[in-house]
């Protein structure tokens, strides 16, 4: 889990940086961070800015299948729904978007990354289940870049930043492909796909 999460995070970091979006990491290597240290690093980097989106990358366990996005009690579900929608477009099964409350005090968030990060907008992205009996395991190992790119696209959509092509936007046509199947894979229309590739017909 820690290796896949770090790979996804480093991919996002490079993408946001290349897009000119201010971005920082709480860790760049295989480093264990206690809960308080994770929160402290967020606060040191961004203080208490409500314009900060905090993405906490995770992989689930427990035998389920698909992606989940968890958001803080102080935020609405807009960003989380956009993330889950983009993960679905990237081929992952969507499970749910939700909040979780602390049982001992239901006015507080269950997860410390939500509870202790001030006014920032934190989201926990669970990309899938590493012990899934379905397709999650292969998706997580082989398609983490596509799933990471889906989150990048979601943030761009939410914030209004203009997207620029990434390496995951390069697709080599294979026998049996159609414009419709490729467009569906990338969550765009056939007309948009044709326009991007300067195509005048459906061949």
PDB file of C-alpha atoms in Angstrom:
ATOM      1  CA  UNK A   1       0.000   0.000   0.000  1.00  0.00           C
ATOM      2  CA  UNK A   2       2.656   2.521   1.016  1.00  0.00           C
ATOM      3  CA  UNK A   3       4.576   2.043  -2.235  1.00  0.00           C
ATOM      4  CA  UNK A   4       1.526   2.429  -4.477  1.00  0.00           C
ATOM      5  CA  UNK A   5       0.351   5.458  -2.507  1.00  0.00           C
ATOM      6  CA  UNK A   6       3.751   7.120  -2.852  1.00  0.00           C
ATOM      7  CA  UNK A   7       3.884   6.371  -6.589  1.00  0.00           C
ATOM      8  CA  UNK A   8       0.435   7.903  -7.061  1.00  0.00           C
ATOM      9  CA  UNK A   9       1.367  10.927  -4.962  1.00  0.00           C
ATOM     10  CA  UNK A  10       4.637  11.576  -6.816  1.00  0.00           C
ATOM     11  CA  UNK A  11       2.794  11.287 -10.128  1.00  0.00           C
ATOM     12  CA  UNK A  12       0.253  13.902  -8.989  1.00  0.00           C
ATOM     13  CA  UNK A  13       2.995  16.147  -7.673  1.00  0.00           C
ATOM     14  CA  UNK A  14       4.744  16.184 -11.061  1.00  0.00           C
ATOM     15  CA  UNK A  15       1.477  16.786 -12.911  1.00  0.00           C
ATOM     16  CA  UNK A  16       0.377  19.686 -10.718  1.00  0.00           C
ATOM     17  CA  UNK A  17       3.860  21.182 -10.849  1.00  0.00           C
ATOM     18  CA  UNK A  18       3.946  20.966 -14.654  1.00  0.00           C
ATOM     19  CA  UNK A  19       0.516  22.606 -14.778  1.00  0.00           C
ATOM     20  CA  UNK A  20       1.815  25.517 -12.720  1.00  0.00           C
ATOM     21  CA  UNK A  21      -0.410  24.706  -9.740  1.00  0.00           C
ATOM     22  CA  UNK A  22       1.202  25.299  -6.321  1.00  0.00           C
ATOM     23  CA  UNK A  23       1.775  21.864  -4.777  1.00  0.00           C
ATOM     24  CA  UNK A  24       3.704  20.433  -1.825  1.00  0.00           C
ATOM     25  CA  UNK A  25       4.242  16.988  -0.319  1.00  0.00           C
ATOM     26  CA  UNK A  26       4.212  15.823   3.278  1.00  0.00           C
ATOM     27  CA  UNK A  27       6.668  13.063   2.306  1.00  0.00           C
ATOM     28  CA  UNK A  28       8.775  12.330  -0.788  1.00  0.00           C
ATOM     29  CA  UNK A  29      10.260   8.985   0.257  1.00  0.00           C
ATOM     30  CA  UNK A  30       9.306   5.801   2.091  1.00  0.00           C
ATOM     31  CA  UNK A  31       9.059   7.599   5.405  1.00  0.00           C
ATOM     32  CA  UNK A  32       6.754   6.696   8.278  1.00  0.00           C
ATOM     33  CA  UNK A  33       4.926   9.730   9.632  1.00  0.00           C
ATOM     34  CA  UNK A  34       3.004   9.510  12.930  1.00  0.00           C
ATOM     35  CA  UNK A  35      -0.441  11.129  12.849  1.00  0.00           C
ATOM     36  CA  UNK A  36       0.619  14.288  14.645  1.00  0.00           C
ATOM     37  CA  UNK A  37       3.623  14.757  12.372  1.00  0.00           C
ATOM     38  CA  UNK A  38       1.452  14.418   9.237  1.00  0.00           C
ATOM     39  CA  UNK A  39      -0.889  17.105  10.524  1.00  0.00           C
ATOM     40  CA  UNK A  40       2.011  19.316  11.622  1.00  0.00           C
ATOM     41  CA  UNK A  41       3.559  19.153   8.162  1.00  0.00           C
ATOM     42  CA  UNK A  42       0.293  20.163   6.550  1.00  0.00           C
ATOM     43  CA  UNK A  43       0.008  23.112   8.923  1.00  0.00           C
ATOM     44  CA  UNK A  44       3.629  24.123   8.346  1.00  0.00           C
ATOM     45  CA  UNK A  45       3.157  24.032   4.575  1.00  0.00           C
ATOM     46  CA  UNK A  46      -0.194  25.783   4.298  1.00  0.00           C
ATOM     47  CA  UNK A  47      -1.117  27.171   7.697  1.00  0.00           C
ATOM     48  CA  UNK A  48      -4.948  27.325   7.843  1.00  0.00           C
ATOM     49  CA  UNK A  49      -5.880  28.273   4.287  1.00  0.00           C
ATOM     50  CA  UNK A  50      -9.432  27.285   3.183  1.00  0.00           C
ATOM     51  CA  UNK A  51      -8.248  27.375  -0.464  1.00  0.00           C
ATOM     52  CA  UNK A  52      -5.915  24.428   0.113  1.00  0.00           C
ATOM     53  CA  UNK A  53      -7.009  21.031  -1.180  1.00  0.00           C
ATOM     54  CA  UNK A  54      -5.380  18.248   0.804  1.00  0.00           C
ATOM     55  CA  UNK A  55      -5.304  14.892  -0.987  1.00  0.00           C
ATOM     56  CA  UNK A  56      -4.614  11.901   1.246  1.00  0.00           C
ATOM     57  CA  UNK A  57      -3.988   8.829  -0.935  1.00  0.00           C
ATOM     58  CA  UNK A  58      -4.967   5.396   0.392  1.00  0.00           C
ATOM     59  CA  UNK A  59      -5.694   1.834  -0.646  1.00  0.00           C
ATOM     60  CA  UNK A  60      -8.476  -0.016   1.102  1.00  0.00           C
ATOM     61  CA  UNK A  61      -8.732  -3.518   2.580  1.00  0.00           C
ATOM     62  CA  UNK A  62     -11.564  -5.673   3.801  1.00  0.00           C
ATOM     63  CA  UNK A  63     -12.584  -7.613   0.706  1.00  0.00           C
ATOM     64  CA  UNK A  64     -14.619  -4.917  -1.043  1.00  0.00           C
ATOM     65  CA  UNK A  65     -14.201  -3.561  -4.549  1.00  0.00           C
ATOM     66  CA  UNK A  66     -13.991  -0.079  -6.023  1.00  0.00           C
ATOM     67  CA  UNK A  67     -13.100   3.466  -5.006  1.00  0.00           C
ATOM     68  CA  UNK A  68     -14.352   5.622  -2.146  1.00  0.00           C
ATOM     69  CA  UNK A  69     -13.817   9.298  -1.323  1.00  0.00           C
ATOM     70  CA  UNK A  70     -14.253  10.614   2.215  1.00  0.00           C
ATOM     71  CA  UNK A  71     -14.627  14.323   2.930  1.00  0.00           C
ATOM     72  CA  UNK A  72     -14.617  16.475   6.082  1.00  0.00           C
ATOM     73  CA  UNK A  73     -17.705  17.588   7.969  1.00  0.00           C
ATOM     74  CA  UNK A  74     -16.807  21.236   7.286  1.00  0.00           C
ATOM     75  CA  UNK A  75     -16.885  20.713   3.501  1.00  0.00           C
ATOM     76  CA  UNK A  76     -19.574  19.752   1.020  1.00  0.00           C
ATOM     77  CA  UNK A  77     -19.377  16.719  -1.264  1.00  0.00           C
ATOM     78  CA  UNK A  78     -18.746  18.573  -4.555  1.00  0.00           C
ATOM     79  CA  UNK A  79     -15.021  17.819  -4.926  1.00  0.00           C
ATOM     80  CA  UNK A  80     -15.419  14.236  -3.685  1.00  0.00           C
ATOM     81  CA  UNK A  81     -18.171  13.506  -6.208  1.00  0.00           C
ATOM     82  CA  UNK A  82     -16.063  14.933  -9.033  1.00  0.00           C
ATOM     83  CA  UNK A  83     -13.127  12.750  -7.955  1.00  0.00           C
ATOM     84  CA  UNK A  84     -15.257   9.603  -7.813  1.00  0.00           C
ATOM     85  CA  UNK A  85     -16.808  10.416 -11.193  1.00  0.00           C
ATOM     86  CA  UNK A  86     -13.367  10.804 -12.773  1.00  0.00           C
ATOM     87  CA  UNK A  87     -12.152   7.568 -11.193  1.00  0.00           C
ATOM     88  CA  UNK A  88     -15.149   5.842 -12.765  1.00  0.00           C
ATOM     89  CA  UNK A  89     -14.251   7.346 -16.156  1.00  0.00           C
ATOM     90  CA  UNK A  90     -10.746   5.933 -15.682  1.00  0.00           C
ATOM     91  CA  UNK A  91     -12.257   2.453 -15.353  1.00  0.00           C
ATOM     92  CA  UNK A  92     -12.570   2.031 -11.589  1.00  0.00           C
ATOM     93  CA  UNK A  93     -15.816   0.921  -9.959  1.00  0.00           C
ATOM     94  CA  UNK A  94     -17.311   3.718  -7.822  1.00  0.00           C
ATOM     95  CA  UNK A  95     -18.438   2.757  -4.316  1.00  0.00           C
ATOM     96  CA  UNK A  96     -19.429   5.885  -2.457  1.00  0.00           C
ATOM     97  CA  UNK A  97     -18.680   9.411  -1.285  1.00  0.00           C
ATOM     98  CA  UNK A  98     -19.245   9.963   2.423  1.00  0.00           C
ATOM     99  CA  UNK A  99     -18.341  11.570   5.745  1.00  0.00           C
ATOM    100  CA  UNK A 100     -17.529   9.714   8.944  1.00  0.00           C
ATOM    101  CA  UNK A 101     -18.114  11.024  12.468  1.00  0.00           C
ATOM    102  CA  UNK A 102     -16.175  10.318  15.643  1.00  0.00           C
ATOM    103  CA  UNK A 103     -18.361   7.983  17.768  1.00  0.00           C
ATOM    104  CA  UNK A 104     -17.361   9.677  21.045  1.00  0.00           C
ATOM    105  CA  UNK A 105     -18.203  13.131  19.649  1.00  0.00           C
ATOM    106  CA  UNK A 106     -20.354  13.128  16.522  1.00  0.00           C
ATOM    107  CA  UNK A 107     -19.686  16.833  15.978  1.00  0.00           C
ATOM    108  CA  UNK A 108     -16.116  15.874  15.013  1.00  0.00           C
ATOM    109  CA  UNK A 109     -14.627  13.991  12.080  1.00  0.00           C
ATOM    110  CA  UNK A 110     -13.548  10.380  12.614  1.00  0.00           C
ATOM    111  CA  UNK A 111     -10.323  10.751  10.609  1.00  0.00           C
ATOM    112  CA  UNK A 112      -7.575  12.932  12.089  1.00  0.00           C
ATOM    113  CA  UNK A 113      -6.578  14.245   8.654  1.00  0.00           C
ATOM    114  CA  UNK A 114     -10.060  15.782   8.447  1.00  0.00           C
ATOM    115  CA  UNK A 115     -10.370  16.698  12.115  1.00  0.00           C
ATOM    116  CA  UNK A 116      -7.019  18.392  12.724  1.00  0.00           C
ATOM    117  CA  UNK A 117      -6.242  20.281   9.531  1.00  0.00           C
ATOM    118  CA  UNK A 118      -7.998  23.557  10.224  1.00  0.00           C
ATOM    119  CA  UNK A 119      -9.962  25.116   7.372  1.00  0.00           C
ATOM    120  CA  UNK A 120      -8.284  23.255   4.513  1.00  0.00           C
ATOM    121  CA  UNK A 121     -10.354  20.978   2.254  1.00  0.00           C
ATOM    122  CA  UNK A 122      -9.035  17.463   2.862  1.00  0.00           C
ATOM    123  CA  UNK A 123     -10.186  14.393   0.952  1.00  0.00           C
ATOM    124  CA  UNK A 124      -9.216  10.799   1.585  1.00  0.00           C
ATOM    125  CA  UNK A 125      -9.122   8.920  -1.714  1.00  0.00           C
ATOM    126  CA  UNK A 126      -9.379   5.128  -1.376  1.00  0.00           C
ATOM    127  CA  UNK A 127      -8.436   3.933  -4.874  1.00  0.00           C
ATOM    128  CA  UNK A 128      -9.573   0.359  -4.422  1.00  0.00           C
ATOM    129  CA  UNK A 129      -9.143  -2.778  -2.315  1.00  0.00           C
ATOM    130  CA  UNK A 130      -5.774  -4.494  -2.325  1.00  0.00           C
ATOM    131  CA  UNK A 131      -7.499  -7.717  -1.214  1.00  0.00           C
ATOM    132  CA  UNK A 132     -10.338  -7.444  -3.736  1.00  0.00           C
ATOM    133  CA  UNK A 133     -11.569 -10.646  -5.350  1.00  0.00           C
ATOM    134  CA  UNK A 134     -12.515  -8.638  -8.453  1.00  0.00           C
ATOM    135  CA  UNK A 135     -10.387  -6.350 -10.641  1.00  0.00           C
ATOM    136  CA  UNK A 136      -9.071  -3.854  -8.078  1.00  0.00           C
ATOM    137  CA  UNK A 137      -5.710  -5.594  -7.553  1.00  0.00           C
ATOM    138  CA  UNK A 138      -4.723  -5.453 -11.221  1.00  0.00           C
ATOM    139  CA  UNK A 139      -6.009  -1.896 -11.603  1.00  0.00           C
ATOM    140  CA  UNK A 140      -4.024  -0.704  -8.611  1.00  0.00           C
ATOM    141  CA  UNK A 141      -0.801  -2.347  -9.780  1.00  0.00           C
ATOM    142  CA  UNK A 142      -1.075  -1.655 -13.496  1.00  0.00           C
ATOM    143  CA  UNK A 143      -3.237   1.463 -13.815  1.00  0.00           C
ATOM    144  CA  UNK A 144      -2.237   3.632 -10.854  1.00  0.00           C
ATOM    145  CA  UNK A 145      -1.155   6.393 -13.261  1.00  0.00           C
ATOM    146  CA  UNK A 146      -4.603   6.471 -14.873  1.00  0.00           C
ATOM    147  CA  UNK A 147      -6.265   6.570 -11.461  1.00  0.00           C
ATOM    148  CA  UNK A 148      -3.888   9.311 -10.287  1.00  0.00           C
ATOM    149  CA  UNK A 149      -4.554  11.272 -13.460  1.00  0.00           C
ATOM    150  CA  UNK A 150      -8.278  10.959 -12.773  1.00  0.00           C
ATOM    151  CA  UNK A 151      -7.802  12.759  -9.447  1.00  0.00           C
ATOM    152  CA  UNK A 152      -5.677  15.432 -11.131  1.00  0.00           C
ATOM    153  CA  UNK A 153      -8.450  15.989 -13.691  1.00  0.00           C
ATOM    154  CA  UNK A 154     -11.016  16.187 -10.916  1.00  0.00           C
ATOM    155  CA  UNK A 155      -9.046  18.899  -9.098  1.00  0.00           C
ATOM    156  CA  UNK A 156      -8.653  20.830 -12.361  1.00  0.00           C
ATOM    157  CA  UNK A 157     -12.385  20.576 -12.995  1.00  0.00           C
ATOM    158  CA  UNK A 158     -13.193  21.670  -9.443  1.00  0.00           C
ATOM    159  CA  UNK A 159     -10.778  24.608  -9.379  1.00  0.00           C
ATOM    160  CA  UNK A 160     -11.201  25.750 -12.981  1.00  0.00           C
ATOM    161  CA  UNK A 161      -7.564  25.237 -13.971  1.00  0.00           C
ATOM    162  CA  UNK A 162      -7.000  24.344 -17.625  1.00  0.00           C
ATOM    163  CA  UNK A 163      -5.788  20.811 -18.250  1.00  0.00           C
ATOM    164  CA  UNK A 164      -2.773  20.027 -20.376  1.00  0.00           C
ATOM    165  CA  UNK A 165      -2.059  16.638 -21.958  1.00  0.00           C
ATOM    166  CA  UNK A 166      -0.117  14.087 -19.927  1.00  0.00           C
ATOM    167  CA  UNK A 167       1.554  10.838 -20.941  1.00  0.00           C
ATOM    168  CA  UNK A 168      -1.639   8.997 -20.013  1.00  0.00           C
ATOM    169  CA  UNK A 169      -3.412  10.950 -22.790  1.00  0.00           C
ATOM    170  CA  UNK A 170      -1.325   9.096 -25.383  1.00  0.00           C
ATOM    171  CA  UNK A 171      -3.243   6.062 -26.601  1.00  0.00           C
ATOM    172  CA  UNK A 172      -2.177   3.662 -29.349  1.00  0.00           C
ATOM    173  CA  UNK A 173      -5.139   2.312 -31.292  1.00  0.00           C
ATOM    174  CA  UNK A 174      -5.474  -1.472 -31.200  1.00  0.00           C
ATOM    175  CA  UNK A 175      -7.383  -3.892 -33.411  1.00  0.00           C
ATOM    176  CA  UNK A 176     -11.044  -3.896 -32.392  1.00  0.00           C
ATOM    177  CA  UNK A 177     -11.003  -0.341 -31.036  1.00  0.00           C
ATOM    178  CA  UNK A 178     -13.664   2.149 -32.058  1.00  0.00           C
ATOM    179  CA  UNK A 179     -13.863   5.887 -31.564  1.00  0.00           C
ATOM    180  CA  UNK A 180     -16.734   5.247 -29.167  1.00  0.00           C
ATOM    181  CA  UNK A 181     -14.749   2.788 -26.999  1.00  0.00           C
ATOM    182  CA  UNK A 182     -11.716   5.094 -26.814  1.00  0.00           C
ATOM    183  CA  UNK A 183     -13.864   8.145 -26.053  1.00  0.00           C
ATOM    184  CA  UNK A 184     -15.643   6.218 -23.288  1.00  0.00           C
ATOM    185  CA  UNK A 185     -12.298   5.133 -21.797  1.00  0.00           C
ATOM    186  CA  UNK A 186     -11.228   8.769 -21.445  1.00  0.00           C
ATOM    187  CA  UNK A 187     -14.610  10.194 -20.488  1.00  0.00           C
ATOM    188  CA  UNK A 188     -14.995  12.435 -23.536  1.00  0.00           C
ATOM    189  CA  UNK A 189     -17.376  12.564 -26.496  1.00  0.00           C
ATOM    190  CA  UNK A 190     -16.654  11.030 -29.902  1.00  0.00           C
ATOM    191  CA  UNK A 191     -16.801  14.502 -31.451  1.00  0.00           C
ATOM    192  CA  UNK A 192     -14.207  15.778 -28.969  1.00  0.00           C
ATOM    193  CA  UNK A 193     -11.941  12.792 -29.685  1.00  0.00           C
ATOM    194  CA  UNK A 194     -12.223  13.427 -33.431  1.00  0.00           C
ATOM    195  CA  UNK A 195     -11.441  17.103 -32.965  1.00  0.00           C
ATOM    196  CA  UNK A 196      -8.384  16.398 -30.773  1.00  0.00           C
ATOM    197  CA  UNK A 197      -7.016  14.027 -33.426  1.00  0.00           C
ATOM    198  CA  UNK A 198      -7.978  16.092 -36.489  1.00  0.00           C
ATOM    199  CA  UNK A 199     -10.276  13.352 -37.810  1.00  0.00           C
ATOM    200  CA  UNK A 200     -12.896  14.124 -40.454  1.00  0.00           C
ATOM    201  CA  UNK A 201     -14.715  10.769 -40.322  1.00  0.00           C
ATOM    202  CA  UNK A 202     -15.316   7.833 -38.002  1.00  0.00           C
ATOM    203  CA  UNK A 203     -12.683   5.515 -39.472  1.00  0.00           C
TER     204      UNK A 203
END
